[in-house]
Tab-separated table of C-alpha atoms in Angstrom:
chain	number	residue	atom	x	y	z
Z	27	MET	CA	-11.244	1.583	1.298
Z	28	ARG	CA	-14.167	-0.740	0.509
Z	29	PHE	CA	-12.900	-1.210	-3.064
Z	30	ALA	CA	-9.383	-2.005	-1.833
Z	31	MET	CA	-10.745	-4.650	0.540
Z	32	LEU	CA	-12.783	-6.266	-2.232
Z	33	LEU	CA	-9.786	-6.345	-4.570
Z	34	THR	CA	-7.662	-7.917	-1.846
Z	35	VAL	CA	-10.236	-10.678	-1.384
Z	36	LEU	CA	-10.381	-11.208	-5.155
Z	37	LEU	CA	-6.619	-11.498	-5.564
Z	38	GLN	CA	-6.258	-13.823	-2.582
Z	39	SER	CA	-9.141	-16.043	-3.669
Z	40	GLN	CA	-7.594	-16.371	-7.140
Z	41	GLY	CA	-4.796	-18.475	-5.689
Z	42	VAL	CA	-7.219	-20.583	-3.656
Z	43	LEU	CA	-9.485	-21.255	-6.635
Z	44	ALA	CA	-6.541	-22.053	-8.871
Z	45	GLY	CA	-5.403	-24.654	-6.371
Z	46	TRP	CA	-8.911	-26.115	-6.211
Z	47	LEU	CA	-9.192	-26.309	-9.997
Z	48	TRP	CA	-5.730	-27.664	-10.827
Z	49	GLY	CA	-4.518	-29.092	-7.536
Z	50	ASP	CA	-1.588	-28.226	-5.293
Z	51	ASP	CA	0.139	-31.615	-5.417
Z	52	GLU	CA	2.591	-30.864	-8.234
Z	53	PRO	CA	6.173	-30.543	-6.916
Z	54	LEU	CA	7.885	-27.185	-7.201
Z	55	PRO	CA	10.553	-27.013	-9.936
Z	56	GLN	CA	14.194	-27.425	-8.934
Z	57	VAL	CA	17.329	-26.210	-10.691
Z	58	GLN	CA	21.030	-26.916	-10.167
Z	59	VAL	CA	23.655	-24.181	-10.092
Z	60	ALA	CA	25.990	-24.651	-13.085
Z	61	GLU	CA	28.091	-21.488	-12.760
Z	62	PRO	CA	30.795	-21.069	-10.086
Z	63	TYR	CA	28.283	-19.243	-7.882
Z	64	VAL	CA	24.865	-17.535	-7.809
Z	65	GLU	CA	24.114	-14.526	-5.620
Z	66	TRP	CA	21.022	-14.334	-3.443
Z	67	ARG	CA	19.459	-11.025	-2.458
Z	68	THR	CA	17.034	-10.205	0.320
Z	69	GLY	CA	14.459	-8.802	-2.121
Z	70	PRO	CA	13.511	-8.764	-5.823
Z	71	ALA	CA	15.711	-5.849	-6.963
Z	72	GLU	CA	19.366	-4.921	-7.432
Z	73	GLY	CA	19.108	-2.471	-4.544
Z	74	TYR	CA	18.664	-5.249	-1.991
Z	75	PRO	CA	21.868	-6.542	-0.361
Z	76	VAL	CA	23.412	-9.900	-1.213
Z	77	VAL	CA	22.450	-12.255	1.606
Z	78	ARG	CA	24.322	-15.409	0.544
Z	79	VAL	CA	25.886	-17.284	-2.382
Z	80	SER	CA	25.048	-20.717	-3.807
Z	81	GLU	CA	27.994	-22.619	-5.232
Z	82	LYS	CA	28.149	-24.844	-8.301
Z	83	GLY	CA	26.239	-28.090	-7.855
Z	84	GLU	CA	23.727	-26.817	-5.280
Z	85	TRP	CA	20.041	-27.448	-5.919
Z	86	LEU	CA	17.528	-24.625	-5.592
Z	87	THR	CA	13.734	-24.835	-5.452
Z	88	LEU	CA	11.856	-22.134	-7.373
Z	89	LEU	CA	9.042	-20.839	-5.158
Z	90	LEU	CA	7.625	-17.949	-7.186
Z	91	ARG	CA	8.478	-15.327	-9.772
Z	92	LYS	CA	8.172	-11.553	-9.456
Z	93	THR	CA	9.007	-9.738	-12.713
Z	94	GLN	CA	12.701	-10.549	-13.361
Z	95	TRP	CA	13.370	-12.246	-10.020
Z	96	PHE	CA	12.769	-15.714	-8.603
Z	97	LYS	CA	12.257	-16.491	-4.954
Z	98	VAL	CA	14.319	-19.624	-4.236
Z	99	GLN	CA	14.875	-22.026	-1.367
Z	100	ASP	CA	17.837	-24.319	-0.676
Z	101	ASP	CA	17.840	-27.765	0.941
Z	102	GLN	CA	18.226	-26.164	4.375
Z	103	GLY	CA	15.039	-24.138	3.994
Z	104	ARG	CA	16.748	-20.778	3.531
Z	105	GLU	CA	15.038	-18.386	1.106
Z	106	GLY	CA	16.162	-15.478	-1.054
Z	107	TRP	CA	15.834	-13.844	-4.475
Z	108	VAL	CA	17.849	-14.686	-7.611
Z	109	HIS	CA	17.774	-12.778	-10.903
Z	110	VAL	CA	16.244	-14.526	-13.912
Z	111	ASP	CA	19.537	-14.229	-15.835
Z	112	ASP	CA	21.210	-16.415	-13.206
Z	113	ILE	CA	18.332	-18.920	-13.269
Z	114	LEU	CA	18.742	-19.238	-17.047
Z	115	LEU	CA	22.323	-20.413	-16.426
Z	116	THR	CA	21.210	-23.270	-14.155
Z	117	THR	CA	20.376	-26.801	-15.294
Z	118	ASP	CA	17.440	-29.121	-14.766
Z	119	GLY	CA	17.436	-32.760	-13.682
Z	120	SER	CA	18.615	-33.925	-17.117
Z	121	GLY	CA	21.595	-31.577	-17.138
Z	122	GLU	CA	20.093	-29.265	-19.767
Z	123	LEU	CA	19.960	-25.503	-19.335
Z	124	VAL	CA	16.676	-24.342	-17.858
Z	125	ALA	CA	14.163	-22.986	-20.393
Z	126	LEU	CA	11.649	-20.489	-19.032
Z	127	SER	CA	8.369	-19.734	-20.766
Z	128	GLU	CA	7.587	-16.038	-20.649
Z	129	PRO	CA	3.922	-15.257	-19.849
Z	130	ARG	CA	2.041	-13.377	-22.577
Z	131	PHE	CA	-1.107	-11.333	-22.188
Z	132	ASP	CA	-2.891	-13.341	-24.891
Z	133	ASP	CA	-2.595	-16.530	-22.818
Z	134	TYR	CA	-6.042	-15.510	-21.547
Z	135	GLU	CA	-7.430	-17.169	-24.688
Z	136	THR	CA	-6.928	-20.585	-23.074
Z	137	ARG	CA	-8.969	-19.705	-19.968
Z	138	SER	CA	-12.726	-20.215	-19.658
Z	139	TRP	CA	-13.622	-18.712	-16.269
Z	140	GLU	CA	-13.280	-15.173	-14.993
Z	141	ALA	CA	-14.408	-13.117	-12.003
Z	142	GLY	CA	-14.185	-9.476	-11.055
Z	143	VAL	CA	-15.096	-6.621	-8.736
Z	144	LEU	CA	-16.203	-3.227	-10.077
Z	145	MET	CA	-17.329	0.064	-8.560
Z	146	GLY	CA	-19.024	3.150	-9.922
Z	147	GLU	CA	-22.374	4.938	-9.939
Z	148	PHE	CA	-25.926	3.791	-10.557
Z	149	ASP	CA	-28.099	6.816	-11.292
Z	150	SER	CA	-25.848	9.004	-9.052
Z	151	ALA	CA	-25.796	6.403	-6.240
Z	152	SER	CA	-22.710	4.405	-5.236
Z	153	VAL	CA	-22.649	0.861	-6.662
Z	154	THR	CA	-20.375	-2.091	-5.899
Z	155	SER	CA	-20.630	-5.201	-8.074
Z	156	ALA	CA	-19.072	-8.642	-8.283
Z	157	TYR	CA	-19.469	-11.132	-11.106
Z	158	ALA	CA	-18.417	-14.505	-12.450
Z	159	GLY	CA	-18.347	-15.369	-16.143
Z	160	TYR	CA	-17.869	-18.360	-18.436
Z	161	THR	CA	-16.619	-18.159	-22.032
Z	162	MET	CA	-18.920	-20.194	-24.283
Z	163	THR	CA	-17.414	-19.356	-27.685
Z	164	GLU	CA	-14.692	-17.118	-29.063
Z	165	ASN	CA	-17.073	-14.142	-29.044
Z	166	LEU	CA	-19.780	-14.981	-26.493
Z	167	SER	CA	-19.725	-15.394	-22.730
Z	168	ALA	CA	-22.338	-15.715	-19.984
Z	169	GLU	CA	-22.116	-13.826	-16.693
Z	170	LEU	CA	-23.876	-13.707	-13.333
Z	171	TRP	CA	-23.757	-10.406	-11.425
Z	172	GLY	CA	-24.599	-9.240	-7.925
Z	173	SER	CA	-24.710	-5.521	-7.056
Z	174	GLN	CA	-25.311	-3.349	-4.015
Z	175	ILE	CA	-26.472	0.220	-4.632
Z	176	LEU	CA	-26.464	2.730	-1.780
Z	177	GLY	CA	-28.460	5.898	-2.430
Z	178	ASN	CA	-29.775	8.715	-0.282
Z	179	ALA	CA	-33.363	7.467	-0.475
Z	180	SER	CA	-32.974	3.690	-0.697
Z	181	GLU	CA	-30.727	0.640	-0.650
Z	182	ILE	CA	-30.907	-1.604	-3.713
Z	183	LEU	CA	-29.765	-5.181	-4.227
Z	184	MET	CA	-29.673	-6.405	-7.819
Z	185	VAL	CA	-28.947	-9.749	-9.487
Z	186	ASN	CA	-28.435	-10.009	-13.257
Z	187	ALA	CA	-27.706	-12.668	-15.861
Z	188	ASN	CA	-25.838	-11.281	-18.884
Z	189	ILE	CA	-24.757	-12.300	-22.353
Z	190	VAL	CA	-21.563	-10.547	-23.503
Z	191	HIS	CA	-20.427	-10.248	-27.117
Z	192	GLN	CA	-16.802	-9.385	-28.003
Z	193	PRO	CA	-16.443	-8.671	-31.729
Z	194	PHE	CA	-12.629	-8.445	-31.487
Z	195	PRO	CA	-11.565	-10.851	-28.714
Z	196	TYR	CA	-7.869	-10.842	-29.721
Z	197	TRP	CA	-7.378	-7.102	-29.330
Z	198	ARG	CA	-5.514	-6.097	-26.202
Z	199	ILE	CA	-8.064	-3.307	-25.680
Z	200	SER	CA	-11.239	-5.151	-26.612
Z	201	PRO	CA	-14.723	-3.566	-26.840
Z	202	PHE	CA	-17.801	-5.558	-25.862
Z	203	PHE	CA	-21.589	-5.327	-25.799
Z	204	THR	CA	-23.877	-6.785	-23.166
Z	205	LEU	CA	-27.571	-7.596	-22.738
Z	206	GLY	CA	-29.156	-8.945	-19.594
Z	207	VAL	CA	-32.153	-9.392	-17.339
Z	208	GLY	CA	-32.520	-9.735	-13.618
Z	209	GLN	CA	-34.311	-8.728	-10.484
Z	210	VAL	CA	-33.926	-5.719	-8.251
Z	211	TYR	CA	-34.903	-5.474	-4.584
Z	212	ILE	CA	-35.479	-1.888	-3.429
Z	213	LYS	CA	-35.598	-1.055	0.270
Z	214	PRO	CA	-36.499	2.612	0.867
Z	215	LYS	CA	-34.923	4.338	3.827
Z	216	ALA	CA	-37.209	5.320	6.694
Z	217	THR	CA	-39.378	8.389	6.041
Z	218	LEU	CA	-42.592	9.813	7.451
Z	219	SER	CA	-44.652	8.001	4.806
Z	220	GLU	CA	-43.017	4.577	5.454
Z	221	PRO	CA	-42.901	3.377	1.801
Z	222	GLU	CA	-42.969	-0.382	1.249
Z	223	ASP	CA	-40.121	-2.521	-0.027
Z	224	ARG	CA	-40.557	-3.715	-3.587
Z	225	THR	CA	-39.102	-6.230	-6.013
Z	226	ASP	CA	-39.058	-5.496	-9.751
Z	227	VAL	CA	-37.805	-7.063	-12.963
Z	228	VAL	CA	-34.935	-5.234	-14.640
Z	229	ALA	CA	-33.363	-5.412	-18.113
Z	230	HIS	CA	-30.300	-3.678	-19.488
Z	231	ALA	CA	-28.130	-3.024	-22.528
Z	232	GLY	CA	-24.573	-1.789	-22.326
Z	233	LEU	CA	-21.104	-1.530	-23.781
Z	234	GLY	CA	-17.585	-1.419	-22.413
Z	235	LEU	CA	-13.873	-2.086	-22.794
Z	236	ARG	CA	-11.552	-4.798	-21.503
Z	237	PHE	CA	-7.852	-3.957	-21.200
Z	238	TYR	CA	-5.662	-7.046	-20.778
Z	239	VAL	CA	-2.861	-6.175	-18.366
Z	240	THR	CA	-1.273	-9.645	-18.102
Z	241	ASP	CA	-2.138	-13.221	-19.029
Z	242	ARG	CA	-4.393	-13.387	-15.952
Z	243	TYR	CA	-5.610	-9.887	-15.069
Z	244	PHE	CA	-7.559	-7.270	-16.992
Z	245	ILE	CA	-9.227	-3.938	-16.306
Z	246	ARG	CA	-12.904	-3.705	-17.198
Z	247	ALA	CA	-14.948	-0.526	-17.704
Z	248	GLU	CA	-18.573	-0.398	-18.810
Z	249	VAL	CA	-21.740	1.682	-19.117
Z	250	LYS	CA	-25.246	0.193	-18.928
Z	251	ASP	CA	-28.751	1.577	-19.431
Z	252	TYR	CA	-31.398	-0.096	-17.258
Z	253	LYS	CA	-35.159	-0.366	-17.607
Z	254	ILE	CA	-36.954	-1.221	-14.354
Z	255	PHE	CA	-40.420	-2.702	-14.911
Z	256	THR	CA	-42.545	-1.572	-11.983
Z	257	GLU	CA	-46.179	-2.158	-11.015
Z	258	ARG	CA	-46.772	1.565	-11.193
Z	259	GLU	CA	-48.185	3.471	-14.160
Z	260	THR	CA	-44.707	4.216	-15.507
Z	261	ASN	CA	-41.487	2.236	-15.598
Z	262	GLU	CA	-38.163	3.612	-14.398
Z	263	GLU	CA	-34.836	4.105	-16.149
Z	264	ALA	CA	-31.293	4.387	-14.818
Z	265	THR	CA	-27.760	4.674	-16.187
Z	266	GLU	CA	-24.801	2.933	-14.579
Z	267	TRP	CA	-21.036	3.130	-15.080
Z	268	LYS	CA	-18.436	0.931	-13.405
Z	269	VAL	CA	-14.721	0.171	-13.568
Z	270	GLY	CA	-12.733	-2.536	-11.827
Z	271	LEU	CA	-10.323	-5.450	-11.948
Z	272	SER	CA	-11.016	-8.972	-13.219
Z	273	VAL	CA	-9.030	-12.199	-13.145
Z	274	PHE	CA	-9.008	-15.366	-15.277
Z	275	PHE	CA	-9.017	-18.910	-13.881
């Protein structure tokens, strides 16, 4: 449930951030019906009933696309769904047939920013992490992470700065390696001995895979080995694995 809520926030914020970065002032595209008629349906599938018909010469505003269907609106504010094949038979303001650019998964190469939410285990304790990253070169990116780790004996908050190397950035399933440093704040749960809270420096090395689902979304899975530098006689080690969803901006 917690993971679903975090993913919902991520997906909703993607639209907000995109509007902040590129602006929301651009007018929505409009097309003119060139065939004798175009059928509207109540939903984006053939199984939905036909709700109305637009005749030749009517103008439609394209609101959004969902797979092979466009949500449209007429000049009276009515909305419905039209198949992409019918949209391809409409014309633009110059009278030319509409040309649609199909999104490709490798369009991610033009994007510099990304963010994601991942969940997994940190040394057998539940971990939830969020990050933001910036692509510096074709193979290198910098990331800032925040994690919450909930164990039986303590609650841990961790912040890391990472460098990520992708040797094959154009592969749809792309491996990567990561190195990073950060700080960990450990708050032990109440016991008879009342142990004190502590803050330690942490470093890690890891590897993982990125699977590009669309031009904007990808699944990320990774494993990291941590070294926690304590003020005690010995340092501590931990292994972490996580998987989650990321989005490009």
